[in-house]
Amino acid sequence: MSSLHHIKDEHAEKSLFRSRAKIAFFLILIALVILAARFTYLQVWKYGSFRAQADKNRIRIQTVAPSRGMIYDRNGILLAENKPAYRLEITTERLVRPRVAGKRISLSQALDSTLDELELLVTITPSQRNRFLRVSRQSKPFQAVPLRLSLNERELSRIAVNRHRLPGVEITPYLNRYYPGGKAMTHLIGYVGRIDESELAGLDRENYQANTHIGKTGVERYREALLHGESGFEKVETNAQGRVLRVLEREDPRAGQDLMLAVDVRLQLAAWEAMSEYSGSIVAIDPNNGDVLAMVSKPGFDANLFVNGITQSDYSRILNAPDRPLYNRALKGGYEPGSTFKPFVALAGLESGTINVETRVFSSGEFYLPNVSRPYRDWRPGGHGWVTARSALQKSVNTYFYELGVKLGIDNMHDYIQQFGFGQPTGIDLYGEGVGILPSRGWKRARFNQPWYPGETVIAAIGQGYNVVTPLQLASATATLAMNGKRYIPRLVRGLKKYGHKDVDWLSPTEGVPVPVVNPLNWAEVRGGMEDVVNSSTGTARKIGKGATYRIAGKSGTAQVFGLAKGQKYDASTIDRRLRNNALFVAWAPVEAPKIVVAIIIEHAMGGGSSTAAPIALILLDKWLIEAGHLEDETISSQIQDQQVMR
Amino acid sequence: MIASGWIGRPRLDYPLLIVLIMVSIAGLFVLYSASDGNERLVINQAIRLLVGFAGLVIIALLPPRLFRHWSFWLYALGIVLLLATAMFGEGRGSDRWLDLSVVRFQPSELMKLVVPMTVAAWLHNKLLPPDWKEVFIAVVIIVVPMLLIVRQPDLGTALLVGMSGAFVLFLAGLRWRVILSLIGLVAAAAPIMWMFMHEYQRNRVRTFINPEADPLGQGWNIIQSKIAVGSGGLSGKGWMQGTQSQLEFLPEHTTDFIMGVIAEEFGLLGVLLLLLAYLFIIGRSLYLASQARDTFSRLLCGSLAMIFFVYVMVNGGMITGILPVVGVPLPLISYGGTSIVTLLAGFGLIMSAWGHRRFIR
């Protein structure tokens, strides 16, 4: 060994090493104790907090959407349902990426080729493709991204046949809101559509987390809370990528409630049909409870187009149609009531004592205000001679009402007629109701900051001038008249059915503030005048009275859309269609115990109220009273009438 | 006895060997769980362990002086390989791997053994404690490979290599004032180091200081690892039941962060048992080292025992968030080839010194 070796002191070096090794071991021991202490701190002291964090990592609460309540008509006919449909989805992680020239194609190439293949099998618009690619980029590879909704039978079978060539492509069933009622029902039922940003702000996020759709219009919107139900929850375990591995807990959603409408689809469709090509609106009400039996706004549109997002071309077609199919005329439409307003004016005069049932007025065909040269005309040249309130209603004599209006004054007229609900919402269970206009001095001052002119009172008394009513208001007010002042808030929904329950929860009707009866004979006189309209030989709507097996009371109206110059003659066949008069008719039947009230407004009709609108009323009354058999119904209405008369 | 002394009957230290085997087998079970029941992975690891233990036995048969004589050549080979790696190496993100067509391996891993071996060989026939010239040479032996490894860039391995050399000096009785001044020097050099660090290395340090600042990026690993450890509690969630690891919240859970799996599934009790096993391995190795007859064996074996501790400490400190994230595997348990083989080779050297203590020279 080396020469140095004998100098080395083995023993000393060994003990030096041993002392260093001991120091090292001591330091190591301290370090490991510190490490153990750190573990103890994390695993014992902070255990609760970290345990919670670990659970928060892996456990996620998922919302499960409830199934939406159905909507039925009064006979149990389905108007809004959840129809099974199929959508096309692609899960990118399941796409097969073949080798091309020894190299695997990229994911986006694989996606593109799959999309190209699919385009040969089903219709995929460029916007659907782009939307899919956008959503796909933002999704995890294991998430199925929808490409196309509501595949039809042919598309389904084409995909089924080619399934083996299309890995990653799936057909998934889902529930699609479907409205079998067609165009006639749309304004009433409304529709659901995708939740948009503005709606999201006002929503209970938790309850809507799993929902993509929400009621947009009509009953679907007004009854959203009932129809929606309550979301369920799933406690799921996910991995770090968010993939759901298993369901730990589940609370089932509670389905929305089914709605039983007061509407009778058969009556609604009969009204729709009866209007033929005309635009306009028909409202039918059961005056005994406010049930809306029909509520038509024509033209309509197919609500199903809107459910999953309407295409731009469909939308602009509907939006730009000249007859404004999107506009709910029954609810929002503003029409001049014309002569259908006269019964209310007559009653205002009688009940206020301005006139009595015997007060007579001579109709010469023209009426003049003092010191005004402009004549106010009767519809019949030469006039109707001497008339009372009753016969003035029967023959629709303007002069009688001109005089009455002047005597009464606009504000008295306004204050009395207001009680029938004109100029204010009826309170029907729909959003966006129009209020119409019931003019007064105060209204004109507030609206135009102008004084009231006497001539305006004259035309207001025959339902023209500033008067604007909605079809719903007209029907509701007429029902009040038929019911001797008793009022009910119009309603579309009359029963609710909880999911899984057999019994329907029938809602009791809501009474409005009744119109006080001063003298029942006044009411009887006005109603008598309306009875004569249909039943007397000189009534304006005597034609429909002849065909009826029950007694009808009604009032026709023809409202000018376009003012005629002096001496100009109105001829519906030559004038531009859009300038033709509106034809109106209100009616109830049977006279002694009203079971149905209708208000009909036909826009730009070839004939007037009695020739165009009245026959439609007869169709509806027959449909309801005879065909549907409601004439035989036991109602309490006659008793109510008697009680009111006696009071 | 074989007269030549070249090859003796294997004289293995059975207490140490048994604990090493026990930890390795336990590690296979942990790995099975951590890899979500991936049998191929576990078999791969088992094969590596078998190779490692075979290497251990073979090395234990060879006399320590053989390694002492070879050490300078091995050192020279290591430097050449490091240079080769710098020129032809390949690997994920850094040039650590050398592909020898048959096996791919990291020369830097080899240096973990060769550097302390060379320093120990250098000091073997010197008077201890060494004088400053000898210390200077030793420092050069240590720093040259370190710099090459830092350039790869692999700061963690460079530090481990540096430390394994430094431990030899410490065990050789380097005077305390020299030790303290060297530590002071390193502390002073830290800001300069920072300047030469890669951005990802700086980020690791930044993240270590404040992991919550970037909870989804760099901080994710530390936060998830602490959650895994803490949620294990006293007795753990049970084998294969750790949510953090099974659901892949815990990063690198088969390699550097596997101790998080142990802590989560076996709880504090499992961790303490493991730490006790490691403490036994370290203590026993230091004892075996102190029983060695020659300086080379003592210094080398002592250094290897200490560096084993560093592995445990750095890995455990990392997963509990008291040390920065450095790519240091958990000895005997983390999935990965080279480190297991070098570690077991190290224990082979220790056993060689032990087995040959009676008939050196």
PDB file of C-alpha atoms in Angstrom, chain A residues 1-2 4-5 7-10 13-14 16-18 20-21 23-25 27-29 31-32 34-36 38-40 42-44 46-48 50-55 57-58 237-241 245, chain B residues 124-126 128 170-174 176 179 224 226-227 229-231 233 237 243-244 247-249 259 263 267-268 271-272 279 282-283 286 289-293 295 298 306 309 313 316-317 319-320 322:
ATOM      1  CA  MET A   1       0.000   0.000   0.000  1.00  0.00           C
ATOM      2  CA  SER A   2       1.012   3.603  -0.284  1.00  0.00           C
ATOM      3  CA  LEU A   4       1.474   7.543   3.355  1.00  0.00           C
ATOM      4  CA  HIS A   5      -0.419   4.761   4.880  1.00  0.00           C
ATOM      5  CA  ILE A   7       0.994   8.005   8.839  1.00  0.00           C
ATOM      6  CA  LYS A   8      -2.756   7.550   8.718  1.00  0.00           C
ATOM      7  CA  ASP A   9      -4.194   6.896  12.114  1.00  0.00           C
ATOM      8  CA  GLU A  10      -6.958   4.392  11.357  1.00  0.00           C
ATOM      9  CA  GLU A  13     -10.131   8.492  11.520  1.00  0.00           C
ATOM     10  CA  LYS A  14     -12.677   5.878  12.451  1.00  0.00           C
ATOM     11  CA  LEU A  16     -13.812  11.005  13.608  1.00  0.00           C
ATOM     12  CA  PHE A  17     -16.128   9.296  11.124  1.00  0.00           C
ATOM     13  CA  ARG A  18     -18.238   7.891  13.911  1.00  0.00           C
ATOM     14  CA  ARG A  20     -19.656  12.789  12.159  1.00  0.00           C
ATOM     15  CA  ALA A  21     -22.015   9.881  11.436  1.00  0.00           C
ATOM     16  CA  ILE A  23     -24.113  14.098  14.131  1.00  0.00           C
ATOM     17  CA  ALA A  24     -25.530  13.248  10.707  1.00  0.00           C
ATOM     18  CA  PHE A  25     -27.917  10.689  12.164  1.00  0.00           C
ATOM     19  CA  LEU A  27     -29.728  15.826  12.239  1.00  0.00           C
ATOM     20  CA  ILE A  28     -31.529  13.299  10.054  1.00  0.00           C
ATOM     21  CA  LEU A  29     -33.616  12.225  13.024  1.00  0.00           C
ATOM     22  CA  ALA A  31     -35.467  16.393  10.061  1.00  0.00           C
ATOM     23  CA  LEU A  32     -37.607  13.265   9.869  1.00  0.00           C
ATOM     24  CA  ILE A  34     -40.142  17.585  11.542  1.00  0.00           C
ATOM     25  CA  LEU A  35     -41.461  15.809   8.447  1.00  0.00           C
ATOM     26  CA  ALA A  36     -43.559  13.486  10.604  1.00  0.00           C
ATOM     27  CA  ARG A  38     -45.806  18.108   9.213  1.00  0.00           C
ATOM     28  CA  PHE A  39     -47.739  14.997   8.210  1.00  0.00           C
ATOM     29  CA  THR A  40     -49.418  14.931  11.600  1.00  0.00           C
ATOM     30  CA  LEU A  42     -51.920  18.008   7.808  1.00  0.00           C
ATOM     31  CA  GLN A  43     -53.547  14.665   8.541  1.00  0.00           C
ATOM     32  CA  VAL A  44     -54.785  15.165  12.073  1.00  0.00           C
ATOM     33  CA  LYS A  46     -56.200  19.984   9.383  1.00  0.00           C
ATOM     34  CA  TYR A  47     -57.948  16.742   8.510  1.00  0.00           C
ATOM     35  CA  GLY A  48     -61.470  18.173   8.481  1.00  0.00           C
ATOM     36  CA  PHE A  50     -58.706  18.832   3.689  1.00  0.00           C
ATOM     37  CA  ARG A  51     -61.329  16.109   3.806  1.00  0.00           C
ATOM     38  CA  ALA A  52     -63.907  18.710   2.830  1.00  0.00           C
ATOM     39  CA  GLN A  53     -61.685  19.986   0.046  1.00  0.00           C
ATOM     40  CA  ALA A  54     -61.160  16.477  -1.285  1.00  0.00           C
ATOM     41  CA  ASP A  55     -64.923  15.942  -1.357  1.00  0.00           C
ATOM     42  CA  ASN A  57     -62.966  18.216  -5.645  1.00  0.00           C
ATOM     43  CA  ARG A  58     -64.757  15.045  -6.556  1.00  0.00           C
ATOM     44  CA  GLU A 237     -68.511  11.789  -8.334  1.00  0.00           C
ATOM     45  CA  THR A 238     -66.286  13.183 -11.038  1.00  0.00           C
ATOM     46  CA  ASN A 239     -62.641  12.840 -11.822  1.00  0.00           C
ATOM     47  CA  ALA A 240     -60.232  15.715 -12.342  1.00  0.00           C
ATOM     48  CA  GLN A 241     -61.368  16.128 -15.958  1.00  0.00           C
ATOM     49  CA  LEU A 245     -68.037   8.331 -12.707  1.00  0.00           C
TER      50      LEU A 245
ATOM     51  CA  HIS B 124      -9.049   7.565   0.848  1.00  0.00           C
ATOM     52  CA  ASN B 125      -5.310   7.860   1.411  1.00  0.00           C
ATOM     53  CA  LYS B 126      -5.296  11.448   2.617  1.00  0.00           C
ATOM     54  CA  LEU B 128      -8.213  13.318   7.592  1.00  0.00           C
ATOM     55  CA  PHE B 170     -18.589  16.280   5.829  1.00  0.00           C
ATOM     56  CA  LEU B 171     -17.978  12.675   6.906  1.00  0.00           C
ATOM     57  CA  ALA B 172     -14.290  13.071   6.188  1.00  0.00           C
ATOM     58  CA  GLY B 173     -14.228  15.522   9.043  1.00  0.00           C
ATOM     59  CA  LEU B 174     -14.227  18.770   7.172  1.00  0.00           C
ATOM     60  CA  TRP B 176     -16.890  23.195  11.020  1.00  0.00           C
ATOM     61  CA  ILE B 179     -18.494  23.865   6.473  1.00  0.00           C
ATOM     62  CA  GLN B 224     -53.884  18.869  -4.611  1.00  0.00           C
ATOM     63  CA  LYS B 226     -51.751  18.690   0.411  1.00  0.00           C
ATOM     64  CA  ILE B 227     -55.440  17.855   0.015  1.00  0.00           C
ATOM     65  CA  VAL B 229     -52.312  14.062   2.372  1.00  0.00           C
ATOM     66  CA  GLY B 230     -54.664  15.928   4.700  1.00  0.00           C
ATOM     67  CA  SER B 231     -57.800  14.081   3.629  1.00  0.00           C
ATOM     68  CA  GLY B 233     -56.445  11.478   8.114  1.00  0.00           C
ATOM     69  CA  LYS B 237     -59.204   5.975   3.056  1.00  0.00           C
ATOM     70  CA  THR B 243     -60.201   9.863  -4.211  1.00  0.00           C
ATOM     71  CA  GLN B 244     -57.455  12.379  -4.920  1.00  0.00           C
ATOM     72  CA  LEU B 247     -59.813  10.441  -9.672  1.00  0.00           C
ATOM     73  CA  GLU B 248     -56.595  11.976 -10.945  1.00  0.00           C
ATOM     74  CA  PHE B 249     -56.660  15.158  -8.928  1.00  0.00           C
ATOM     75  CA  MET B 259     -46.249   9.508  -1.238  1.00  0.00           C
ATOM     76  CA  ALA B 263     -50.727   9.376   2.888  1.00  0.00           C
ATOM     77  CA  GLY B 267     -53.181   7.768   6.579  1.00  0.00           C
ATOM     78  CA  LEU B 268     -50.737   9.096   9.109  1.00  0.00           C
ATOM     79  CA  VAL B 271     -46.769   7.431   6.631  1.00  0.00           C
ATOM     80  CA  LEU B 272     -45.177   7.010  10.048  1.00  0.00           C
ATOM     81  CA  LEU B 279     -35.120   5.833   9.360  1.00  0.00           C
ATOM     82  CA  ILE B 282     -30.600   5.231   7.016  1.00  0.00           C
ATOM     83  CA  GLY B 283     -29.514   4.383  10.548  1.00  0.00           C
ATOM     84  CA  LEU B 286     -24.688   4.636   8.742  1.00  0.00           C
ATOM     85  CA  ALA B 289     -20.580   2.409   7.124  1.00  0.00           C
ATOM     86  CA  SER B 290     -18.987   3.040  10.475  1.00  0.00           C
ATOM     87  CA  GLN B 291     -18.081  -0.666  10.698  1.00  0.00           C
ATOM     88  CA  ALA B 292     -16.163  -0.553   7.410  1.00  0.00           C
ATOM     89  CA  ARG B 293     -12.420  -1.051   7.630  1.00  0.00           C
ATOM     90  CA  THR B 295     -11.709   5.132   4.633  1.00  0.00           C
ATOM     91  CA  ARG B 298     -16.762   4.493   5.237  1.00  0.00           C
ATOM     92  CA  MET B 306     -27.225  10.499   3.860  1.00  0.00           C
ATOM     93  CA  PHE B 309     -32.236  10.580   3.536  1.00  0.00           C
ATOM     94  CA  MET B 313     -36.846  14.446   2.967  1.00  0.00           C
ATOM     95  CA  GLY B 316     -41.821  14.208   1.687  1.00  0.00           C
ATOM     96  CA  GLY B 317     -41.243  17.936   2.061  1.00  0.00           C
ATOM     97  CA  ILE B 319     -45.739  16.620  -1.123  1.00  0.00           C
ATOM     98  CA  THR B 320     -46.515  18.257   2.200  1.00  0.00           C
ATOM     99  CA  ILE B 322     -42.718  22.526   3.052  1.00  0.00           C
TER     100      ILE B 322
END
